[in-house]
Amino acid sequence: MSLRTIRILLWLPLAAFLIVLALVAAGLIRPHDNSVRSQMIGKPLPAFSLPSTRPGQPPLTSASFADGKVRLINIFGSWCIPCAEEMPQLQTLKQSGAVIEGIASRDRPADSLGFLRRYGDPYDRIGDDSQSALQIAIGSSGVPETYVIDGKGLIRLQHIGPIGPQDIGDILAAIRDAQG
């Protein structure tokens, strides 16, 4: 083996280390998006009927989403800390004229109502999805998630995760787009 070959072989571990370091740094700078987008975007809401979480109110059904009004569906749970964090933003959306329907996922009605007393209640109606059947049917992978539903009952936008103050403008724009 020549001296030149030995010198090259001595630099190989350092070169390998630098390549691995560059890959790790690239992953830290631009982390991979692991969110799962719904395949239901652009499709109609599946047929459903959920009992109301509020005593004495009618069930929340898919038929009520085809009345010409653009609505938001917000999936939440009383056990969900990010759901509590987004409540001020939902109140802002409601004050801006958004109609928000809540879907209480894997929750007991008493716990949902307690959550709303603590953090505010931006919802027009709340459906009890204790088995997460609707949540799964519309392609939701967790809570909180918010969907813009147009007046024909088509899913127009999915917002994964808590709504932050920076998201309000985008959601209001999606509502305006859905109004046509």
Short mmCIF file of C-alpha atoms in Angstrom, two decimals:
data_model
loop_
_atom_site.label_atom_id
_atom_site.label_comp_id
_atom_site.label_asym_id
_atom_site.label_seq_id
_atom_site.Cartn_x
_atom_site.Cartn_y
_atom_site.Cartn_z
CA MET A 1 0.00 0.00 0.00
CA SER A 2 1.37 3.33 -1.00
CA LEU A 3 1.82 6.29 1.34
CA ARG A 4 -0.76 8.24 -0.65
CA THR A 5 -3.39 5.51 -0.15
CA ILE A 6 -2.67 5.42 3.59
CA ARG A 7 -3.17 9.20 3.80
CA ILE A 8 -6.52 8.93 2.00
CA LEU A 9 -7.67 6.14 4.31
CA LEU A 10 -6.74 8.22 7.36
CA TRP A 11 -9.12 11.01 6.22
CA LEU A 12 -12.10 8.68 5.57
CA PRO A 13 -13.41 8.56 9.20
CA LEU A 14 -13.33 12.38 9.38
CA ALA A 15 -15.15 12.65 6.02
CA ALA A 16 -17.81 10.15 7.17
CA PHE A 17 -18.24 12.06 10.44
CA LEU A 18 -18.72 15.36 8.57
CA ILE A 19 -21.33 13.81 6.26
CA VAL A 20 -23.30 12.46 9.24
CA LEU A 21 -22.99 15.83 11.02
CA ALA A 22 -24.33 17.64 7.92
CA LEU A 23 -27.33 15.29 7.71
CA VAL A 24 -28.16 15.79 11.40
CA ALA A 25 -27.82 19.57 11.08
CA ALA A 26 -30.10 19.58 8.00
CA GLY A 27 -32.71 17.58 9.95
CA LEU A 28 -32.55 20.01 12.87
CA ILE A 29 -32.80 23.10 10.68
CA ARG A 30 -35.69 21.81 8.55
CA PRO A 31 -37.51 19.10 10.53
CA HIS A 32 -39.66 16.70 8.57
CA ASP A 33 -43.42 17.38 8.68
CA ASN A 34 -44.99 14.30 10.30
CA SER A 35 -48.58 15.55 10.21
CA VAL A 36 -51.09 13.37 8.40
CA ARG A 37 -53.33 15.33 6.07
CA SER A 38 -56.91 14.24 5.58
CA GLN A 39 -57.81 12.60 2.29
CA MET A 40 -61.28 14.10 2.75
CA ILE A 41 -60.30 17.62 1.65
CA GLY A 42 -62.62 18.56 -1.22
CA LYS A 43 -65.04 15.76 -0.38
CA PRO A 44 -68.40 15.92 1.40
CA LEU A 45 -68.71 15.28 5.09
CA PRO A 46 -69.72 11.68 5.73
CA ALA A 47 -73.27 11.16 7.02
CA PHE A 48 -73.35 11.37 10.80
CA SER A 49 -75.56 12.17 13.74
CA LEU A 50 -73.96 12.91 17.10
CA PRO A 51 -75.92 13.46 20.30
CA SER A 52 -75.52 16.90 21.79
CA THR A 53 -73.15 17.37 24.68
CA ARG A 54 -75.45 20.08 26.01
CA PRO A 55 -78.61 18.74 27.61
CA GLY A 56 -81.81 19.59 25.74
CA GLN A 57 -80.16 20.56 22.44
CA PRO A 58 -80.73 18.70 19.15
CA PRO A 59 -78.08 16.33 17.78
CA LEU A 60 -75.35 17.61 15.48
CA THR A 61 -75.90 16.04 12.06
CA SER A 62 -74.28 16.14 8.64
CA ALA A 63 -77.54 17.48 7.17
CA SER A 64 -77.09 20.76 9.04
CA PHE A 65 -73.86 21.41 7.12
CA ALA A 66 -75.59 21.59 3.74
CA ASP A 67 -77.75 24.64 4.44
CA GLY A 68 -75.58 27.18 2.58
CA LYS A 69 -73.66 28.45 5.65
CA VAL A 70 -69.90 28.10 5.92
CA ARG A 71 -68.95 26.59 9.26
CA LEU A 72 -65.94 25.47 11.20
CA ILE A 73 -65.74 22.09 12.86
CA ASN A 74 -63.36 22.09 15.79
CA ILE A 75 -62.44 18.73 17.29
CA PHE A 76 -61.44 19.04 20.92
CA GLY A 77 -61.24 17.17 24.20
CA SER A 78 -61.37 18.35 27.79
CA TRP A 79 -58.24 16.27 28.40
CA CYS A 80 -56.30 18.13 25.68
CA ILE A 81 -53.99 20.93 26.84
CA PRO A 82 -53.46 22.42 23.33
CA CYS A 83 -57.27 22.57 23.02
CA ALA A 84 -57.35 24.93 26.01
CA GLU A 85 -54.54 27.00 24.48
CA GLU A 86 -56.51 27.63 21.28
CA MET A 87 -59.76 28.72 22.96
CA PRO A 88 -58.92 32.48 22.80
CA GLN A 89 -58.36 32.12 19.05
CA LEU A 90 -61.70 30.30 18.63
CA GLN A 91 -63.36 33.16 20.54
CA THR A 92 -61.69 35.64 18.13
CA LEU A 93 -62.98 33.67 15.14
CA LYS A 94 -66.49 33.62 16.63
CA GLN A 95 -66.34 37.39 17.22
CA SER A 96 -65.32 37.74 13.57
CA GLY A 97 -68.55 36.03 12.55
CA ALA A 98 -67.42 32.41 12.18
CA VAL A 99 -69.95 29.73 13.06
CA ILE A 100 -68.10 27.05 15.02
CA GLU A 101 -69.45 23.58 15.70
CA GLY A 102 -67.58 21.54 18.29
CA ILE A 103 -66.91 17.82 18.24
CA ALA A 104 -66.03 16.51 21.68
CA SER A 105 -63.73 13.58 21.03
CA ARG A 106 -63.33 10.70 23.48
CA ASP A 107 -64.86 12.73 26.25
CA ARG A 108 -67.68 12.59 28.75
CA PRO A 109 -70.33 15.33 28.41
CA ALA A 110 -69.79 16.49 32.01
CA ASP A 111 -66.05 16.88 31.38
CA SER A 112 -66.69 18.75 28.11
CA LEU A 113 -69.07 21.17 29.82
CA GLY A 114 -66.58 21.74 32.64
CA PHE A 115 -63.88 22.47 30.07
CA LEU A 116 -66.12 25.07 28.39
CA ARG A 117 -66.90 26.73 31.74
CA ARG A 118 -63.15 27.05 32.42
CA TYR A 119 -61.94 28.19 29.00
CA GLY A 120 -65.00 29.73 27.31
CA ASP A 121 -67.54 28.41 24.87
CA PRO A 122 -67.19 29.52 21.22
CA TYR A 123 -69.43 26.74 19.88
CA ASP A 124 -72.91 27.02 18.41
CA ARG A 125 -73.45 23.29 18.91
CA ILE A 126 -71.36 20.43 20.23
CA GLY A 127 -71.60 16.81 19.13
CA ASP A 128 -70.50 14.02 21.44
CA ASP A 129 -68.08 11.80 19.48
CA SER A 130 -67.15 9.55 22.38
CA GLN A 131 -65.91 6.76 20.07
CA SER A 132 -64.06 9.13 17.66
CA ALA A 133 -66.09 7.70 14.77
CA LEU A 134 -66.63 11.05 13.03
CA GLN A 135 -63.08 12.13 13.80
CA ILE A 136 -61.72 9.07 12.02
CA ALA A 137 -64.23 9.35 9.16
CA ILE A 138 -63.08 12.86 8.25
CA GLY A 139 -59.40 11.94 8.43
CA SER A 140 -58.49 13.64 11.67
CA SER A 141 -55.40 12.26 13.33
CA GLY A 142 -55.63 14.06 16.66
CA VAL A 143 -56.94 16.97 18.63
CA PRO A 144 -57.27 19.82 18.25
CA GLU A 145 -58.08 20.00 14.57
CA THR A 146 -60.29 22.45 12.75
CA TYR A 147 -62.03 22.10 9.40
CA VAL A 148 -63.68 24.69 7.18
CA ILE A 149 -66.90 23.26 5.73
CA ASP A 150 -68.56 25.12 2.86
CA GLY A 151 -72.30 25.66 2.50
CA LYS A 152 -72.73 22.41 0.55
CA GLY A 153 -71.07 20.32 3.23
CA LEU A 154 -67.70 19.98 1.47
CA ILE A 155 -64.52 19.94 3.53
CA ARG A 156 -62.46 22.85 2.27
CA LEU A 157 -59.58 23.19 4.76
CA GLN A 158 -57.99 21.19 7.54
CA HIS A 159 -55.96 22.93 10.22
CA ILE A 160 -53.93 20.44 12.24
CA GLY A 161 -53.02 21.37 15.79
CA PRO A 162 -54.00 24.32 17.93
CA ILE A 163 -55.01 27.52 16.18
CA GLY A 164 -52.53 30.23 17.08
CA PRO A 165 -52.94 33.98 16.70
CA GLN A 166 -50.89 33.75 13.48
CA ASP A 167 -53.47 31.35 11.98
CA ILE A 168 -56.56 33.57 12.35
CA GLY A 169 -56.04 35.40 9.05
CA ASP A 170 -55.59 32.18 7.06
CA ILE A 171 -58.72 30.61 8.53
CA LEU A 172 -60.81 33.75 7.92
CA ALA A 173 -59.50 33.80 4.33
CA ALA A 174 -60.50 30.14 3.92
CA ILE A 175 -63.97 30.98 5.23
CA ARG A 176 -64.27 33.82 2.70
CA ASP A 177 -63.07 31.52 -0.11
CA ALA A 178 -65.60 28.87 0.93
CA GLN A 179 -68.38 31.48 0.79
CA GLY A 180 -67.53 31.87 -2.90
#
